[in-house]
Coordinates of C-alpha atoms and ligand atoms in Angstrom, one line a residue:
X1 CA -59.4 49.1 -61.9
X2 CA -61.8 48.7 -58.8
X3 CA -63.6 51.5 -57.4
X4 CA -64.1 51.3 -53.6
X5 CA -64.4 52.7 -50.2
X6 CA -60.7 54.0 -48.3
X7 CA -59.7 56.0 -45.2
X8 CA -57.1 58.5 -46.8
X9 CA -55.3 61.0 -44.5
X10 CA -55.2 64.3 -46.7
X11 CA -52.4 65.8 -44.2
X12 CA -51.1 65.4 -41.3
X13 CA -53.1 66.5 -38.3
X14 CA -56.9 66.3 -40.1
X15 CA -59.0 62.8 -39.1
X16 CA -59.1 60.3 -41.7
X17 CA -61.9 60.9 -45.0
X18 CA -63.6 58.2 -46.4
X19 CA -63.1 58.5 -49.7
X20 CA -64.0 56.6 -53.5
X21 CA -60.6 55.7 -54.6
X22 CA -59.5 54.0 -57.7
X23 CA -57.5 50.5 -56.9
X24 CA -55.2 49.9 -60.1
X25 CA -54.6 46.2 -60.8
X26 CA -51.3 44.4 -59.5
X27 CA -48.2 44.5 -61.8
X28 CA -46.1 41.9 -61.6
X29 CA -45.3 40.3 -58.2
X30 CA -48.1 42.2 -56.6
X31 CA -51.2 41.2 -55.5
X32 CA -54.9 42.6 -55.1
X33 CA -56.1 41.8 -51.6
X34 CA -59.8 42.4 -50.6
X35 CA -59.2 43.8 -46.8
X36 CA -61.7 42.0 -45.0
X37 CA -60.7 43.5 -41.2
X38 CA -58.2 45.7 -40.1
X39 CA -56.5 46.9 -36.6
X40 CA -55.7 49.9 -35.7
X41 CA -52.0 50.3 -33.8
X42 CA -50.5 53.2 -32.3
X43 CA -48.2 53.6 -35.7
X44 CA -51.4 54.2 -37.5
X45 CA -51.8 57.2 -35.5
X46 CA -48.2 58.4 -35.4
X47 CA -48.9 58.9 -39.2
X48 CA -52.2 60.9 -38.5
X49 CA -49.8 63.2 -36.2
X50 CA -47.0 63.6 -38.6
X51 CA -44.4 61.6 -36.3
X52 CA -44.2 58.9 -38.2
X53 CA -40.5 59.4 -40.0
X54 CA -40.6 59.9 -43.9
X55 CA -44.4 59.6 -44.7
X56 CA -45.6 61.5 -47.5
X57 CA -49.5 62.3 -47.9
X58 CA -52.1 62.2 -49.2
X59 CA -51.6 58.5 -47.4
X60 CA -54.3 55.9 -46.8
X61 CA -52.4 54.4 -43.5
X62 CA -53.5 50.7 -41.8
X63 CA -50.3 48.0 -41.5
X64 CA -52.8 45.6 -39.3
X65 CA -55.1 43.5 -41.5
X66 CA -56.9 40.2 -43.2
X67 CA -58.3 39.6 -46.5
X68 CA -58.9 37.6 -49.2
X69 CA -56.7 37.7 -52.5
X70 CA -58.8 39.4 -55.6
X71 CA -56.1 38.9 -58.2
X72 CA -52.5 38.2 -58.7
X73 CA -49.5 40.1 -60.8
X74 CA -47.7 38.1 -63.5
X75 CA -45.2 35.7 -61.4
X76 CA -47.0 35.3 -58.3
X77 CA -46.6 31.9 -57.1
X78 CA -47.3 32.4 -53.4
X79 CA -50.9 32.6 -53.6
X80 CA -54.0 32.7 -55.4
X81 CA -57.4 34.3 -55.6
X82 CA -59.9 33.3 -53.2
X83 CA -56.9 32.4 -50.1
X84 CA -57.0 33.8 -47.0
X85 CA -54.1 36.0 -46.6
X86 CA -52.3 38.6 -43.8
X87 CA -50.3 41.5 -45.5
X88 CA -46.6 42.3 -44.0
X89 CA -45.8 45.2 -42.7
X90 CA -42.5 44.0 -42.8
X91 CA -41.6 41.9 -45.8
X92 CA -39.3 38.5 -46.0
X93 CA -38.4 39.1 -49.8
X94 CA -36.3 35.0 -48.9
X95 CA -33.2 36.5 -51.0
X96 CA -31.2 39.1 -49.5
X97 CA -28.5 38.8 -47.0
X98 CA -31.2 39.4 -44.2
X99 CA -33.7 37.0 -45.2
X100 CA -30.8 34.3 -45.7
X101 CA -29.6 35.2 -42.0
X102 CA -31.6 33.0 -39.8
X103 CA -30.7 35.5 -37.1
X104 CA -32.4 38.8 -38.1
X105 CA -35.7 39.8 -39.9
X106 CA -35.2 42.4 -40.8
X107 CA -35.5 42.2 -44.9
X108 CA -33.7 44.9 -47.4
X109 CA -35.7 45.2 -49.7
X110 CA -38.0 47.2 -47.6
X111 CA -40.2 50.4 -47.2
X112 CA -37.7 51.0 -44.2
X113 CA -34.6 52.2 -46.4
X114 CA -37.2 53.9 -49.2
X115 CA -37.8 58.0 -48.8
X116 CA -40.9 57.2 -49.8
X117 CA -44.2 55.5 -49.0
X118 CA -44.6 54.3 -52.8
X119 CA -44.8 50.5 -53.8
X120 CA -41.4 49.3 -54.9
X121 CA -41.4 50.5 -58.6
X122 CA -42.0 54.2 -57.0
X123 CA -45.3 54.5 -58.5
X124 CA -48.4 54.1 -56.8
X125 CA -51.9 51.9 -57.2
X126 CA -54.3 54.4 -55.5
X127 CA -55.8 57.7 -57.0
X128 CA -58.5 59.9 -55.7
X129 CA -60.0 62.6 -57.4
X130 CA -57.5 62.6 -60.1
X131 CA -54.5 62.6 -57.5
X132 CA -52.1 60.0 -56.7
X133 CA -52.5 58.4 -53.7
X134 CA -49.2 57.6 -51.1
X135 CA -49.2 53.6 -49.6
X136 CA -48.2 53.0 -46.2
X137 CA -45.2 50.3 -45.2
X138 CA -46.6 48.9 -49.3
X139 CA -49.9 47.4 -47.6
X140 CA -52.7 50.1 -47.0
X141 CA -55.0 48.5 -45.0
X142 CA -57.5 51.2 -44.5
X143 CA -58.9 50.3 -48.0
X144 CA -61.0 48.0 -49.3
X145 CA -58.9 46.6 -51.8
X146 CA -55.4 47.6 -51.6
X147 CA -52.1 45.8 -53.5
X148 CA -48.8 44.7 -52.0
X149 CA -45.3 43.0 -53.3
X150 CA -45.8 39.6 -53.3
X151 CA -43.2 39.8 -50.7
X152 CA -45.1 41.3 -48.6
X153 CA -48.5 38.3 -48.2
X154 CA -48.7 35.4 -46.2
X155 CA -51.5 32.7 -47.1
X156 CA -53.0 31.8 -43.6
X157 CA -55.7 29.0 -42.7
X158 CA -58.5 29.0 -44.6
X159 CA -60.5 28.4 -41.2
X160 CA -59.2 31.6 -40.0
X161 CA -61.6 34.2 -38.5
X162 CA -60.2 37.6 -40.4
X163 CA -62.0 39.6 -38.1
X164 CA -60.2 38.3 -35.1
X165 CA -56.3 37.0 -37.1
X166 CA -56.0 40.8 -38.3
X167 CA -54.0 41.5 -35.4
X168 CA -51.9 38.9 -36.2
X169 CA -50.0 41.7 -38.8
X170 CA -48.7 43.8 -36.2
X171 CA -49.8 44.1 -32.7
X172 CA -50.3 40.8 -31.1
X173 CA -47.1 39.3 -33.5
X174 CA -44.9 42.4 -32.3
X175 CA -45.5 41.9 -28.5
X176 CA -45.7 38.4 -28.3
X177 CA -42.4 38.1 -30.4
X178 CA -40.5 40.6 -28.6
X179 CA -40.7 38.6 -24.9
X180 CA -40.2 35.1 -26.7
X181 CA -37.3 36.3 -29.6
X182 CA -36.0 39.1 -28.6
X183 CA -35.8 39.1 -25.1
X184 CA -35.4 35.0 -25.0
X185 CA -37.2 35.3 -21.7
X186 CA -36.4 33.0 -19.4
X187 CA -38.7 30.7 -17.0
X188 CA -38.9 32.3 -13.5
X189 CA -37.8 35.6 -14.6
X190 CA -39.3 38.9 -13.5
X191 CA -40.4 40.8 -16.3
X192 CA -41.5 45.2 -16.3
X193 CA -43.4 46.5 -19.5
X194 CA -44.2 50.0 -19.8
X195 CA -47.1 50.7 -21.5
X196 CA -50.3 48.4 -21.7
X197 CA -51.9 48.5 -24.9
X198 CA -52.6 46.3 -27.7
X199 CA -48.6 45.8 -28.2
X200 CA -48.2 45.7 -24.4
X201 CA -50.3 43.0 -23.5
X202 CA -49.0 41.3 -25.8
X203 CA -45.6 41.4 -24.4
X204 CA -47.1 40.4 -21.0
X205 CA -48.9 36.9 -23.1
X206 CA -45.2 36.4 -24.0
X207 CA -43.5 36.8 -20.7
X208 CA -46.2 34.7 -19.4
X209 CA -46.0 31.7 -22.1
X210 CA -42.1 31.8 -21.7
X211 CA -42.2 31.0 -18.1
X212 CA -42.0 34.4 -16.5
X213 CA -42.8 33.8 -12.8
X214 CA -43.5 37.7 -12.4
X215 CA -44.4 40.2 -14.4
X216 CA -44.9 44.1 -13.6
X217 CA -47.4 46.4 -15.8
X218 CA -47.2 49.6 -15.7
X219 CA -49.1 52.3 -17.0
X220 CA -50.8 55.8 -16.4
X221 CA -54.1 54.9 -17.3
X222 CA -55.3 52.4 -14.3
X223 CA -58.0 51.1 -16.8
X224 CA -55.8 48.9 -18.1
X225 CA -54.7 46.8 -15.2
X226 CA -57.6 44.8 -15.2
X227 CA -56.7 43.6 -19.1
X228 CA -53.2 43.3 -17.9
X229 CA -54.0 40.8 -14.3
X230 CA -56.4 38.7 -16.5
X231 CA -53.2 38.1 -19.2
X232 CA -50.5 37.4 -16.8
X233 CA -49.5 40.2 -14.8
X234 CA -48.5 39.7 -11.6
X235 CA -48.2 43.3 -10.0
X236 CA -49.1 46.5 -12.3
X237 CA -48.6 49.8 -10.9
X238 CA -49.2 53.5 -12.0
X239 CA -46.2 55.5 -12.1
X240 CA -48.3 58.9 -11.2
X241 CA -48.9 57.5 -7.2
X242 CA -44.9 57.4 -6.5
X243 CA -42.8 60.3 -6.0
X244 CA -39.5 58.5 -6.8
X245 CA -38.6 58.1 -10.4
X246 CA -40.1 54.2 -11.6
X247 CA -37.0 53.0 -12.0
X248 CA -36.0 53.1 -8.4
X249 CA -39.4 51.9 -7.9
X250 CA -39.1 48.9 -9.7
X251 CA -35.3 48.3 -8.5
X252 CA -36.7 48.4 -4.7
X253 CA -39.4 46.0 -5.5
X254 CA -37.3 43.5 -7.0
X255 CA -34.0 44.4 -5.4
X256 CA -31.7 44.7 -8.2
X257 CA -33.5 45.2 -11.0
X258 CA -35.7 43.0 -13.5
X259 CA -34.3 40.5 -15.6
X260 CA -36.5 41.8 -18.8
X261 CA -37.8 45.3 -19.3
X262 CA -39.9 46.6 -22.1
X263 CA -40.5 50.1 -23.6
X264 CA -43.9 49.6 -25.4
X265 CA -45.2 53.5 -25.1
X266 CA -42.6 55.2 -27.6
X267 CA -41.3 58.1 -25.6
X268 CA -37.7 59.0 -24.8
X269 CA -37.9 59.3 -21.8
X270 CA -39.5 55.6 -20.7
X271 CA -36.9 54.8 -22.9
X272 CA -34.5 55.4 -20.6
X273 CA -36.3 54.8 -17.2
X274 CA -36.9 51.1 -18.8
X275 CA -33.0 50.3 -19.5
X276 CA -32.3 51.8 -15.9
X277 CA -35.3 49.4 -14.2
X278 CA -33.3 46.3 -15.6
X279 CA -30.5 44.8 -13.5
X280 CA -27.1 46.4 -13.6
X281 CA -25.5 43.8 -15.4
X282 CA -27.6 40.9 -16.9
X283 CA -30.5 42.9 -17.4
X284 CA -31.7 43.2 -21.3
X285 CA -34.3 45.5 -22.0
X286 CA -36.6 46.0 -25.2
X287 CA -37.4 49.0 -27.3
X288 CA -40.9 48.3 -28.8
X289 CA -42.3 51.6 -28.8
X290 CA -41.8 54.1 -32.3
X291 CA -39.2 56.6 -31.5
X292 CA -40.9 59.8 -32.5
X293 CA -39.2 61.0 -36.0
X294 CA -36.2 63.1 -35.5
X295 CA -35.9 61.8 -31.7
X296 CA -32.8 61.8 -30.2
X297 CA -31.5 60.0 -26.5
X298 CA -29.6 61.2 -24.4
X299 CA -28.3 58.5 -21.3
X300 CA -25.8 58.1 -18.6
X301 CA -23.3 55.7 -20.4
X302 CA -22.8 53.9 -16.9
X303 CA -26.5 52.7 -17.4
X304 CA -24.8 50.2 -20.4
X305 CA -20.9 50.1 -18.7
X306 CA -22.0 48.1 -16.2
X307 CA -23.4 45.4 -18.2
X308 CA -26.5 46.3 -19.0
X309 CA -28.3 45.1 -23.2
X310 CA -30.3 47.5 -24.7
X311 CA -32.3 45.8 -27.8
X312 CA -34.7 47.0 -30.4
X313 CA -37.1 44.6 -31.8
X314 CA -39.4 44.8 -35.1
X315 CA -42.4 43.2 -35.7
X316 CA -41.5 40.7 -32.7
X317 CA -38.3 39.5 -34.6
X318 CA -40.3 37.1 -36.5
X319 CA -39.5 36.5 -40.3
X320 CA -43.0 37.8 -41.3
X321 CA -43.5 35.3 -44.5
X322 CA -42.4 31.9 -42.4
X323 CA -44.1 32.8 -38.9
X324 CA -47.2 34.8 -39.3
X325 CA -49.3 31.8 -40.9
X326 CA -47.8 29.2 -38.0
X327 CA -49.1 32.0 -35.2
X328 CA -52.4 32.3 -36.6
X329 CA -52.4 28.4 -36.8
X330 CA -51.5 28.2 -33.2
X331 CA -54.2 30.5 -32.7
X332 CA -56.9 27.7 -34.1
X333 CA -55.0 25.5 -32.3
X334 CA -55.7 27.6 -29.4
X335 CA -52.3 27.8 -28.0
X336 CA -53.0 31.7 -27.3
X337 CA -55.7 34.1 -27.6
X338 CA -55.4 37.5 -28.7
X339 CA -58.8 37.6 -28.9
X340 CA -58.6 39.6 -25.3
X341 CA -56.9 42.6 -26.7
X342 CA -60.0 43.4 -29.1
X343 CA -62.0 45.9 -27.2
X344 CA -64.7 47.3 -29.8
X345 CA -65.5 46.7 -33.5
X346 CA -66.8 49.3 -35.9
X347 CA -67.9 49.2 -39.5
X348 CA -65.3 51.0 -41.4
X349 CA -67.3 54.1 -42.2
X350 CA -66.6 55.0 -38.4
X351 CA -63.1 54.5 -38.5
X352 CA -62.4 57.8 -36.8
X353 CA -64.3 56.8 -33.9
X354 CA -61.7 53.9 -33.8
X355 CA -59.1 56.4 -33.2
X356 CA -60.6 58.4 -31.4
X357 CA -61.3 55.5 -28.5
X358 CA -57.3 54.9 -28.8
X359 CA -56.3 58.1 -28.2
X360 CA -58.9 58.1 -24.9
X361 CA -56.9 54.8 -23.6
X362 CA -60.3 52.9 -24.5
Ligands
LIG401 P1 -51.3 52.2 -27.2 O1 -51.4 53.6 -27.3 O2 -52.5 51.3 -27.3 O3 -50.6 51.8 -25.8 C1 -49.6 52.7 -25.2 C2 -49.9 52.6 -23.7 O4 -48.8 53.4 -23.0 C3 -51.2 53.2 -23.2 O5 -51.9 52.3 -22.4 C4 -50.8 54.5 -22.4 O6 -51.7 54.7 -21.4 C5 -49.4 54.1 -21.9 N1 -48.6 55.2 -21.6 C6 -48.5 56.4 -22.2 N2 -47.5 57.2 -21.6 C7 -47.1 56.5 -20.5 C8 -46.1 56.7 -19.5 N3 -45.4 57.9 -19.5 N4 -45.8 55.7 -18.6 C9 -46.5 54.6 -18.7 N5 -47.4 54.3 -19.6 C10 -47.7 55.2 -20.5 O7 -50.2 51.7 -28.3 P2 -49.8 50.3 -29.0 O8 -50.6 50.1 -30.2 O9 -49.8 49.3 -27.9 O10 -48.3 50.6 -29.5 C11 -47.3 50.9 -28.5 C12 -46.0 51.4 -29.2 O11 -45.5 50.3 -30.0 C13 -46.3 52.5 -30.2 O12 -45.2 53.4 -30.1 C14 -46.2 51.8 -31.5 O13 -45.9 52.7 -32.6 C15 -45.2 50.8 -31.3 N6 -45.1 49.7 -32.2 C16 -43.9 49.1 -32.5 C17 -43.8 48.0 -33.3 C18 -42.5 47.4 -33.6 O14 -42.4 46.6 -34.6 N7 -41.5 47.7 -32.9 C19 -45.0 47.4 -33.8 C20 -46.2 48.0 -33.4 C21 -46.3 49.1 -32.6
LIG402 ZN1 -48.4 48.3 -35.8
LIG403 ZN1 -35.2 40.1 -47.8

């Protein structure tokens, strides 16, 4: 058992407490990672607020991180102590009918079908104070040490900078994925995305790299435009300074709609205005942003009659296992930078200063 330092949410609504917690070793097919770095993504925060859909706390959160493997469960063959490694938020477990699909990446044997934020068995590796402590999506990255399924590690480059690849776990992956996989953006294309944060920017690196000969950001924090010009953006334009709804914005500036949109905020309602801003009938549009739990949409039908695709996308599309470790290499290979989207770094302790700079729209 390892004592160490973790950021556990008690309940929802209360900032994170750093906490002693008690790190149990890895059973077999888990593994003991020491976090070296972590991100912090929007998700992480929809858990702080209770929106996040079947969480039960006490919870230590974090899905966006980089470490170094401590130890290893009986029949791990993936990796071993002392490698450089990325935990999955989403697992490739290679066996079930997903993983065997070479068209989705979406793995069954997940977190996503469980009631409960437990590792697989149903039990869990963290106490504090004598309690049992929940995971989150089985990797915990707002710990020190923290242990996953073996299915859910990649080995990366042992060149890698952790304090820079961490982002490679969710945010930068997730954007970057959802222009190039799921929306199969095409060069000379206009792109919209609707929300410019870590995941958003990340969209507009995609829709740039694929070709995209313009591309819209749009946000209501005009901070952000800057971030988003330097990145790839064409035009970016705040919603608050028209009186017409942004979807007939965007369908006057381009004339029929864009070829691509992308909801990258998580609300309803952008939902909506985002499949409405794409053309009539060979637009495709991307839902990137967390529904909030127990959401429900409501839409004209004619929006999709006409012709219109409406797409969700998770973790970018990418099968985590196989792709993670050849972005991070293209990343020393310098093929993109996410290095952009980092805009402060704390020492854990402060981790709720971290947050709080998110929830500003610093
Ligand atoms: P973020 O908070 O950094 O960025 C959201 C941006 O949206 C902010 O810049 C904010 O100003 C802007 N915004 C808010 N309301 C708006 C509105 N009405 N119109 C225009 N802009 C608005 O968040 P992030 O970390 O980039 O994450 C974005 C979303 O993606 C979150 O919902 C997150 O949970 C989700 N997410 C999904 C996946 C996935 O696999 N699909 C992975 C990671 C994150
Ligand atoms: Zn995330
Ligand atoms: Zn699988």
């Amino acid at each position: 058992v390892i004592k160490c330092k973790a950021a556990v949410a008690w309940e929802v609504d209360k900032p994170l407490s750093i906490e002693e917690v008690e790190v149990a070793p890895p059973k077999a097919h888990e593994v003991r990672v020491k976090i070296v770095a972590t991100g912090i993504c929007r998700t992480d925060d929809h858990v702080l607020k209770g929106s996040f859909p079947n969480i039960d706390y006490p919870v230590i959160p974090g899905h966006e991180g980089a470490g170094i493997v401590e130890s290893i469960g009986e029949g791990v063959t993936c990796v071993k102590p002392g490698e450089k490694v990325i935990p999955l938020c989403l697992p490739q477990c290679g066996e079930c009918s997903s993983c065997l699909n070479p068209d989705t990446n979406c793995c069954l044997k997940t977190h996503l079908y469980e009631s409960q934020n437990l590792m697989p068995d149903k039990t869990s590796r963290f106490t504090c104070k004598g309690k049992a402590i929940h995971h989150f999506l089985w990797i915990s990255t707002f710990s020190e040490y923290t242990v996953m399924p073996d299915s859910a590690i990649a080995r990366i480059d042992d060149d890698a900078p952790l304090d820079k690849v961490c982002l490679f776990g969710c945010g930068f992956s997730t954007g970057y994925g959802a222009a190039i996989n799921t929306a199969k953006v095409k060069p000379g294309s206009t792109c919209a995305i609707f929300g410019l944060g870590g995941v958003g920017l990340s969209v507009v690196m995609g829709c740039k790299s694929a070709g995209a000969s313009r591309i819209i950001g749009i946000d209501i924090n005009k901070d952000k435009f800057t971030k988003a010009r330097e990145l790839g953006a064409t035009e970016c334009i705040n919603p608050q300074d028209f009186k017409k709804p942004i979807q007939e914005v965007l369908v006057e500036m381009t004339g029929h709609g864009v070829d691509y949109s992308f909801e990258v905020i998580g609300h309803t309602d952008t939902m909506v205005a985002a499949l409405a801003s794409c053309h009539m009938n060979s637009g495709t549009c991307v839902m990137v942003g967390a529904p909030p739990s127990g959401s429900q949409l409501s839409f004209d039908p004619m929006l999709l009659f006409t012709g219109r695709t409406w797409k969700g996308s998770i973790i970018g599309g990418w099968k985590t296992k196989d792709s993670i470790p050849k972005l991070v290499s293209g990343y020393m290979e310098k093929k993109f930078n996410p290095d952009v989207l980092i805009t402060h770094t704390l020492p854990f302790e402060k981790i709720n200063e971290g947050f709080e700079l998110l929830q500003s729209g610093k």
